Coordinates of C-alpha atoms in Angstrom, one line a residue:
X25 CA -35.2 3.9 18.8
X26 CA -36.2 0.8 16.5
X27 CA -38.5 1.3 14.1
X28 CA -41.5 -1.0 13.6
X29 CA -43.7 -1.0 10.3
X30 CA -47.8 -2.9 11.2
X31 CA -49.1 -4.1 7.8
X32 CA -52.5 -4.2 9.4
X33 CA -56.3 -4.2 7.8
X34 CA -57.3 -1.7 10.6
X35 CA -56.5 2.2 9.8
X36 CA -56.0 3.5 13.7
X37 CA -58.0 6.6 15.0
X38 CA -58.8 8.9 17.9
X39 CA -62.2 7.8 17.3
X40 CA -63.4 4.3 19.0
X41 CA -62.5 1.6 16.9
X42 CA -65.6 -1.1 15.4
X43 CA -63.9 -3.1 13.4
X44 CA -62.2 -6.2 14.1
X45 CA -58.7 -6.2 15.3
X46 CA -59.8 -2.9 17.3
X47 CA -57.1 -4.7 20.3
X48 CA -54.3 -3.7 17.8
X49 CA -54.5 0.4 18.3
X50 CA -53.9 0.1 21.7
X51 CA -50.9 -2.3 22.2
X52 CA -49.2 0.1 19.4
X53 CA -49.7 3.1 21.3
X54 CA -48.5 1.3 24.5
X55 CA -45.3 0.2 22.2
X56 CA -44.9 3.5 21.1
X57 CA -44.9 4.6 24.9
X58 CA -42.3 2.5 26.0
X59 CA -39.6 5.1 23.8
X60 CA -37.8 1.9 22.1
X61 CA -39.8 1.8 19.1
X62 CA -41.5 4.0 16.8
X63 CA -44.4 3.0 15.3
X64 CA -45.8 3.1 12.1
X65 CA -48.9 1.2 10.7
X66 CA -50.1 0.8 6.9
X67 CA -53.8 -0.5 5.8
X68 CA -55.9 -0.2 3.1
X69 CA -58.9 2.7 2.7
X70 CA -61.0 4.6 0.3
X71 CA -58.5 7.9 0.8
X72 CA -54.7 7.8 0.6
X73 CA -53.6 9.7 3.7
X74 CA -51.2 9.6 6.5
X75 CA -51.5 11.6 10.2
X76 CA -50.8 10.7 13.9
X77 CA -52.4 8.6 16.1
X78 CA -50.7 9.1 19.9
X79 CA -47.1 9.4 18.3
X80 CA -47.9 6.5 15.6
X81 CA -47.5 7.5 11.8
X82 CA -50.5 5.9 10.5
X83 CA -50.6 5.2 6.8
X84 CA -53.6 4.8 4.6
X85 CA -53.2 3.2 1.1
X86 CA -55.8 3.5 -1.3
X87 CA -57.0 -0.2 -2.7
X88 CA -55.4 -1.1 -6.5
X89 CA -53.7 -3.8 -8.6
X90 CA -51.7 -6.3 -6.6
X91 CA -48.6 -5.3 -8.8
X92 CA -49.3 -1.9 -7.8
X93 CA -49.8 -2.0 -4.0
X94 CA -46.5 -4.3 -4.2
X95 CA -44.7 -1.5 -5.4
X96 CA -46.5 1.0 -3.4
X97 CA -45.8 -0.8 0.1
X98 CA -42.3 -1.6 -1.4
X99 CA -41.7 2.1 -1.4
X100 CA -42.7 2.9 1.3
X101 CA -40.6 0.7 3.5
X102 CA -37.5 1.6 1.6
X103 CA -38.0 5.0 2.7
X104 CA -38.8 4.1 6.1
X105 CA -35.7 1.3 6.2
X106 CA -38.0 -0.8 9.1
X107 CA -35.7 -2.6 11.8
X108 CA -39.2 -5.2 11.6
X109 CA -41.8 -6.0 9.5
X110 CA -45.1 -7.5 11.5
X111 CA -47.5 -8.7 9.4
X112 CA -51.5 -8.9 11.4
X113 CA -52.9 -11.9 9.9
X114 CA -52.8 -13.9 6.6
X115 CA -56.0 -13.3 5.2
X116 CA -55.5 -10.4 3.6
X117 CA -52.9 -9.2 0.8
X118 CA -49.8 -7.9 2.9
X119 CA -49.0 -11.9 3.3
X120 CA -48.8 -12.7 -0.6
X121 CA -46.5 -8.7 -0.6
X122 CA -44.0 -10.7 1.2
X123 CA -44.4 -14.1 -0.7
X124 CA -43.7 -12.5 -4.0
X125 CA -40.7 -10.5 -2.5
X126 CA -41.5 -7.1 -2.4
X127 CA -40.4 -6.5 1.4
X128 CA -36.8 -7.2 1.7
X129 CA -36.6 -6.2 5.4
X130 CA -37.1 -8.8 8.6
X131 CA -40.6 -9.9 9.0
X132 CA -42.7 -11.9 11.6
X133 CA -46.5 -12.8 10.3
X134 CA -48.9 -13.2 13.5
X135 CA -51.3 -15.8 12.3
X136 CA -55.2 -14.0 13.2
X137 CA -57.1 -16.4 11.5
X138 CA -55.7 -19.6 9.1
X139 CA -58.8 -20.2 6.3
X140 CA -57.5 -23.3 5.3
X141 CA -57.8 -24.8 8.4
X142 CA -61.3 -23.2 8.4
X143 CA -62.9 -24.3 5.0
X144 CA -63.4 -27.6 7.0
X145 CA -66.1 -26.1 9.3
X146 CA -67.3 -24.0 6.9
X147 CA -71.1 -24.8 6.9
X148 CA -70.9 -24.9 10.5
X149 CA -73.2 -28.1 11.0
X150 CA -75.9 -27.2 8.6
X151 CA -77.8 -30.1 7.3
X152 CA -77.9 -30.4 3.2
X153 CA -81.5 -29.2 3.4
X154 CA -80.4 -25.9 5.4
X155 CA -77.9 -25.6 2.6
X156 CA -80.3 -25.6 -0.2
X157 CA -82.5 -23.3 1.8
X158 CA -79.8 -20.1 1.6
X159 CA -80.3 -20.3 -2.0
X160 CA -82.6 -17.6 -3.1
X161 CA -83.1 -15.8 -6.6
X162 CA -80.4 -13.2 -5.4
X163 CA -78.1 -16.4 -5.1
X164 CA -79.3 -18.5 -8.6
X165 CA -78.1 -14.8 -10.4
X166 CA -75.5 -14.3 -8.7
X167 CA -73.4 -18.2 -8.2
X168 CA -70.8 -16.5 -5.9
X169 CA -73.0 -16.3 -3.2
X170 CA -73.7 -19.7 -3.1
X171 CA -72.7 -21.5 0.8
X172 CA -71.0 -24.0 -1.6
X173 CA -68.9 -21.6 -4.3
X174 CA -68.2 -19.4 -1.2
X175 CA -66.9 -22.3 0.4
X176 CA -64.6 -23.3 -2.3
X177 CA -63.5 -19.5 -2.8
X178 CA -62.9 -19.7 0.9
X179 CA -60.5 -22.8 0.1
X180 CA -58.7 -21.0 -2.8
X181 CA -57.7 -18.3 -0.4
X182 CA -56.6 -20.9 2.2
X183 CA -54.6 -22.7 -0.5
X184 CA -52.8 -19.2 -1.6
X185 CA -52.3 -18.6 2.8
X186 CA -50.4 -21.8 2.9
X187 CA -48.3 -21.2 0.2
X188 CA -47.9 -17.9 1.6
X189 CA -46.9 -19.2 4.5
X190 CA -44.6 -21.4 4.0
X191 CA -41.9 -18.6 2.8
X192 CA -42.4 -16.7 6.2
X193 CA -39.1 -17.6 8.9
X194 CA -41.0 -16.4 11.9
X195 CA -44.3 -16.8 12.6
X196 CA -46.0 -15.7 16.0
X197 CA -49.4 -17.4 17.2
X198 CA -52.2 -17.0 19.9
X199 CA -52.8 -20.5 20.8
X200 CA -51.7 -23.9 20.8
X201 CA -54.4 -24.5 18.0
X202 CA -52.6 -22.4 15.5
X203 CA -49.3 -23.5 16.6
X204 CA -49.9 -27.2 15.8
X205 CA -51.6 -26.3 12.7
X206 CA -48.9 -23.6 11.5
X207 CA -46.0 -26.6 12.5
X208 CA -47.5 -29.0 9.5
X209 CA -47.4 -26.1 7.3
X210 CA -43.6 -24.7 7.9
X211 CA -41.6 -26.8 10.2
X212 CA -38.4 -24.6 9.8
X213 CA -40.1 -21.2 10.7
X214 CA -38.9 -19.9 14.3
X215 CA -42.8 -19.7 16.1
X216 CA -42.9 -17.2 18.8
X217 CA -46.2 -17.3 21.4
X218 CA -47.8 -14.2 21.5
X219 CA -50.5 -12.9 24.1
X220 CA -53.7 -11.2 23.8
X221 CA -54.4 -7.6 24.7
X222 CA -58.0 -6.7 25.0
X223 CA -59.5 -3.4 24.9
X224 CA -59.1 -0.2 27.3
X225 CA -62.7 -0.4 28.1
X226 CA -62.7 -4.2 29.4
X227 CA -60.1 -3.6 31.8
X228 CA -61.4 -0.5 33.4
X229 CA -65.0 -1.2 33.7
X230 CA -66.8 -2.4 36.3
X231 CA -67.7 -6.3 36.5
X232 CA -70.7 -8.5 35.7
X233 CA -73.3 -9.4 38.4
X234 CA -75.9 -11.9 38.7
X235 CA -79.4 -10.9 38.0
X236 CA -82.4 -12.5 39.9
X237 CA -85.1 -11.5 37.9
X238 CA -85.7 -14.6 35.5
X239 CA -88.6 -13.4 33.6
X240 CA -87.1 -12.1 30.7
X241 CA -83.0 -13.8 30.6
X242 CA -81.0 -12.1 28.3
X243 CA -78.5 -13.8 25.9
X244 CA -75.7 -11.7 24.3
X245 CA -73.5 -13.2 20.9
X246 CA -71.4 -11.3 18.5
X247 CA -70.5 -12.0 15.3
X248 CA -68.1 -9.9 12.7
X249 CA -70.3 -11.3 9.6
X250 CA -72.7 -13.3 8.7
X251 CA -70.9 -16.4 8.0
X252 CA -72.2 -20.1 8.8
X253 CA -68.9 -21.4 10.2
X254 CA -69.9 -18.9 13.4
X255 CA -72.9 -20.8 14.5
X256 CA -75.6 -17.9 15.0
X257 CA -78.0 -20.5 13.5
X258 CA -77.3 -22.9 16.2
X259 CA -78.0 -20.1 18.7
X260 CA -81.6 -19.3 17.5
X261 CA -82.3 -22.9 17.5
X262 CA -81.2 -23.2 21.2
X263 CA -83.4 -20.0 22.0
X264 CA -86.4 -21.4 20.2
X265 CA -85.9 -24.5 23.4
X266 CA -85.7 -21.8 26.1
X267 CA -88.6 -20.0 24.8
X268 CA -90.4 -23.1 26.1
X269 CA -89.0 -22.3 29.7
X270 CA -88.9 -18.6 29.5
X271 CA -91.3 -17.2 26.6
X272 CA -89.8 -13.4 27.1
X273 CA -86.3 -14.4 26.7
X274 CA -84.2 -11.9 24.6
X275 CA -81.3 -13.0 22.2
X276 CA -79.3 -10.0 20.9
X277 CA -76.8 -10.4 18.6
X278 CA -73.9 -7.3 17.5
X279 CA -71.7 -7.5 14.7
X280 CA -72.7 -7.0 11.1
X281 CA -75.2 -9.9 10.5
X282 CA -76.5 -7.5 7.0
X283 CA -80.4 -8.0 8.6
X284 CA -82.2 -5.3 7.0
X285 CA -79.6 -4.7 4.1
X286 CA -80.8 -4.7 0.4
X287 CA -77.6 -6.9 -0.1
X288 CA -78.9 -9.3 2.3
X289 CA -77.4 -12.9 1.6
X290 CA -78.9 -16.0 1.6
X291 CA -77.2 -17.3 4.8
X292 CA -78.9 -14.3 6.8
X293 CA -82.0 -14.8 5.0
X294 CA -81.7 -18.4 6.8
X295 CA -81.2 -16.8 9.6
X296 CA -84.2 -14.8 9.5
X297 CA -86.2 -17.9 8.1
X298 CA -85.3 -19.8 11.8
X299 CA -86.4 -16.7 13.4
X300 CA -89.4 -16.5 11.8
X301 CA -90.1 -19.9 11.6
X302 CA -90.0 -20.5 15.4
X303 CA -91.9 -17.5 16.2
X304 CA -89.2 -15.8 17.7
X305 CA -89.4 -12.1 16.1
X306 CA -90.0 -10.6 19.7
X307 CA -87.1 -12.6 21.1
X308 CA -84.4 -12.0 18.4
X309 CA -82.8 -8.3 18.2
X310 CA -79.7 -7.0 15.8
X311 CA -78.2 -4.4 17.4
X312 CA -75.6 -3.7 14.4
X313 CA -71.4 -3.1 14.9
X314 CA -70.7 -2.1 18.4
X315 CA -68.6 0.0 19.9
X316 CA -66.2 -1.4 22.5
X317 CA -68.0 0.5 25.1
X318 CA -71.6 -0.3 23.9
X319 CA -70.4 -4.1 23.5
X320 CA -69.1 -3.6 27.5
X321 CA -72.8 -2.2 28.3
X322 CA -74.5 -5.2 26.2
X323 CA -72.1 -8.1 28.3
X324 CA -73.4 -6.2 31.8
X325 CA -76.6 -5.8 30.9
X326 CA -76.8 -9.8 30.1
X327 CA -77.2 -13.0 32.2
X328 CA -75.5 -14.8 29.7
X329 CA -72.8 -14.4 26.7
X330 CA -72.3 -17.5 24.1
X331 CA -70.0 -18.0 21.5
X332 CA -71.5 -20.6 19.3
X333 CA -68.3 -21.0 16.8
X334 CA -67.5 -23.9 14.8
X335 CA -63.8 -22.6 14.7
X336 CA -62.1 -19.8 16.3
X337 CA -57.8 -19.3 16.5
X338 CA -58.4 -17.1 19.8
X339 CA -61.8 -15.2 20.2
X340 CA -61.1 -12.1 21.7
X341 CA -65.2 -12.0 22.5
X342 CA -64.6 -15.1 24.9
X343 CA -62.1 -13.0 26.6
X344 CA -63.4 -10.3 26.7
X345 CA -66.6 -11.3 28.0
X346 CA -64.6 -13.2 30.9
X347 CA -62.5 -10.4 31.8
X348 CA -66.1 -8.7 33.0
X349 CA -66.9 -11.7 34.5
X350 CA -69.9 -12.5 32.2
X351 CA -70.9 -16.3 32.4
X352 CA -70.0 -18.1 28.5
X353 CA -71.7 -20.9 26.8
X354 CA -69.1 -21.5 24.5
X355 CA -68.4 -24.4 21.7
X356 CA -65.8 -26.3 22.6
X357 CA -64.0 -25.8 19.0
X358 CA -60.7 -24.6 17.6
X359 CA -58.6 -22.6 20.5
X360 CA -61.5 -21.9 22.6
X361 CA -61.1 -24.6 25.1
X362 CA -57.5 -23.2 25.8
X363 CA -59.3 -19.7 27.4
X364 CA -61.2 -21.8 29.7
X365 CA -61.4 -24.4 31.9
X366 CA -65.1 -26.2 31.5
X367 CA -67.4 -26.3 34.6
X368 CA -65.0 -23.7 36.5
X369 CA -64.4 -20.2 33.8
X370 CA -67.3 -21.5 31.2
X371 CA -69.4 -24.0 30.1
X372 CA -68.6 -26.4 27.1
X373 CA -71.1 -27.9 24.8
X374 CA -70.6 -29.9 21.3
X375 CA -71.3 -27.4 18.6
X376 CA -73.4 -29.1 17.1
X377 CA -75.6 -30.1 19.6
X378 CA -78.0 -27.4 20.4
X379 CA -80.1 -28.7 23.2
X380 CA -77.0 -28.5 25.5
X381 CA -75.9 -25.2 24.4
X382 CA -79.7 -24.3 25.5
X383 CA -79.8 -26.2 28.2
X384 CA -76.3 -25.1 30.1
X385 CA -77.1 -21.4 28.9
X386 CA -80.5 -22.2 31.1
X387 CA -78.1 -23.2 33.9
X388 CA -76.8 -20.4 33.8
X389 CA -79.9 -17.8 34.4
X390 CA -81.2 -20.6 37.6
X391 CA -78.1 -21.6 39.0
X392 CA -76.7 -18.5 41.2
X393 CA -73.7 -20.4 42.2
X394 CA -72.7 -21.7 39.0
X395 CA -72.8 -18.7 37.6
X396 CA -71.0 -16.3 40.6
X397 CA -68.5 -18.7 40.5
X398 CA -67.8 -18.7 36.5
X399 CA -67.8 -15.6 37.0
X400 CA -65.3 -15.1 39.5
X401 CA -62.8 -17.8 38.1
X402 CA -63.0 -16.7 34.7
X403 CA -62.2 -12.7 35.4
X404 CA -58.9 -14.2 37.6
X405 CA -57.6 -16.1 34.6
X406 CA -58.3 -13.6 32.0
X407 CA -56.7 -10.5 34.6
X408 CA -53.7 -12.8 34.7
X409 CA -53.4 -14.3 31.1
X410 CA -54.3 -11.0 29.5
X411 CA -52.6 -8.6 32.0
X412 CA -51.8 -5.4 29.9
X413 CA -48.1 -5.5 31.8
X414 CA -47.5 -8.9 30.3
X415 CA -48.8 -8.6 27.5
X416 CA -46.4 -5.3 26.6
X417 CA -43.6 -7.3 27.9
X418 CA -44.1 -10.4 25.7
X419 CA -44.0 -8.4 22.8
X420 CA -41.2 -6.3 23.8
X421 CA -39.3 -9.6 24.2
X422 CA -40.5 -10.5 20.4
X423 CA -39.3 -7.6 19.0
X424 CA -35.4 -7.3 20.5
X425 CA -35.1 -11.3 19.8
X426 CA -35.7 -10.3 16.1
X427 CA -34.0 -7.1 16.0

């Protein structure tokens, strides 16, 4: 039995997973049924712990000094003696570990998100003026959280990620996007295309249908923060248009957006500036971090799901939001024009440009066909791209090639 060490910034649970990279849990556990690997996974948390999730060793780290964790991951693996390393994602600090040599054992890094290639889209289309308005007192006190210094932090951290990089010899990826980009970086790494595996409760649930009542249209988004490079702004702009058509239309948005937190930022103080502005307070709703299966009863319950991104290296909410068959609006930005084909699985719109994104999310609620037929194409592609079966086998295949 091979042994397999996650360096992961989600702790697995028996409780249902909120945070992003909730997908990970269950392809370990499916890993760790297949009886050729043990699996372990390490993250970060407030309490240094380790129990057993399903057969995997999960191991919590408490948060210190870079030299420290170094030496404390370093440890860790030595005792273990890993057949593979994976690293989940760059952003965090188990990339710069392996930069600075502390994990002498074979490692693959699977690229989640690339900052660098990010920074670009940072502002996410907003005009100087929109700029200048997330600058409250909060922001003037405190510099950092500035849309411009957190920009250039975000750029520092991208610099570091290429550098880190750059010392890896295989890389895995979940698109074309982040293959092309990742090839200027480290043309001598060995890249390895990876597939996606969505949550237990997308596959199992029953699908979208289309709702005749056009009254009061409902229009789901998520977003893990409040950051301006996801688009939310350009959303509540396009729903101020189709308040015009349909004045009790209802925009609700999950993920951790901070409305209604004393540390509120200026960003979603913007936010809440468009929604007041445009008289939309009874047409904008924050329903907080989700659940997988209250996320699956928000995509049913709406006629339409749009992800408004100015950059994405997957999006696991397109998929997922396909898989049920919910009609998506989507920006045609980063990777997210490889999930879909436009006019037949979704519909495209320039991400900037937020009288298409209202007007094909309109099409949408009318257009019965349209939508049906989204709907159908887009749950065949997704059942066959992100098949659990293929999936496990892909990484299966990953894993003996290294080892």
């Amino acid at each position: 039995m091979k042994k397999i060490v996650w360096l992961s910034n989600v702790s697995f649970s028996k409780e249902l997973i909120r945070a992003t990279g909730g997908w990970l849990q269950p392809l370990a556990m499916k890993l760790n049924h297949t009886g050729s690997f043990k699996m372990y996974n390490l993250a970060l948390g407030n309490k240094a712990e380790e129990y057993d999730v399903d057969g995997i060793s999960q191991i919590v780290i408490l948060k210190k000094s870079d030299k420290a964790l170094s030496l404390e991951v370093k440890s860790i693996l030595d005792k273990i003696k890993p057949d593979l390393v994976h690293i989940w994602g760059t952003e965090g600090i188990w990339a710069a570990i392996y930069k600075n040599g502390f994990i002498s054992f074979k490692t693959i890094i699977d690229i989640q998100g690339l900052l660098f290639a990010y920074t670009q889209f940072y502002y996410g289309g907003l005009s100087y003026l929109e700029i200048f308005k997330t600058i409250t007192i909060k922001e003037l006190i405190m510099p950092n959280r500035i849309l411009t210094q957190r920009k250039n932090k975000f750029r520092e951290r991208g610099y570091e990620e290429v550098e880190a990089l750059k010392c890896f010899k295989h890389i895995s990826y979940q698109s074309i996007w982040v293959k092309n980009h990742v090839q200027y970086i480290n043309s001598k790494a060995n890249l390895y295309a990876t597939k996606i595996l969505l949550r237990d409760s997308f596959y199992s649930s029953p699908k979208w249908k289309f709702k005749k009542n056009k009254g009061s249209p409902v229009i789901f988004s998520s977003s893990s923060a409040a950051v301006s490079y996801k688009g939310i702004h350009v959303l509540i702009k396009a729903t101020k248009f189709l308040k015009r058509q349909y004045p009790n239309v209802k925009l609700r948005l999950a993920g951790n957006l901070m409305v209604g937190n004393k540390m509120i930022d200026g960003y979603s103080l913007f936010l809440k500036s468009l929604v007041d502005k445009n008289d939309l307070k009874d047409n904008v709703f924050y329903t907080g971090s989700l659940s997988e299966k209250e996320i699956v009863k928000e995509l049913l319950a709406c006629d339409v799901c749009v992800v408004p991104s100015f950059v994405e290296t997957y999006c696991l909410a397109f998929a997922e939001a396909m898989i049920l068959g919910v009609p998506v609006v989507a920006s045609y930005a980063g990777a997210m024009p490889e999930l879909a084909q436009d006019r037949k699985e979704a519909l495209f719109y320039n991400s900037r440009d937020v009288v298409a994104c209202a007007s094909m999310i309109a099409q949408l609620i009318e257009d019965e066909k349209l939508a049906s037929d989204i709907s159908k194409y887009a749950i065949k592609r997704r059942e066959l791209e992100n098949a659990p079966e293929l999936v496990l086998e892909n990484q299966i295949q990953i894993y003996n090639q290294l080892i």
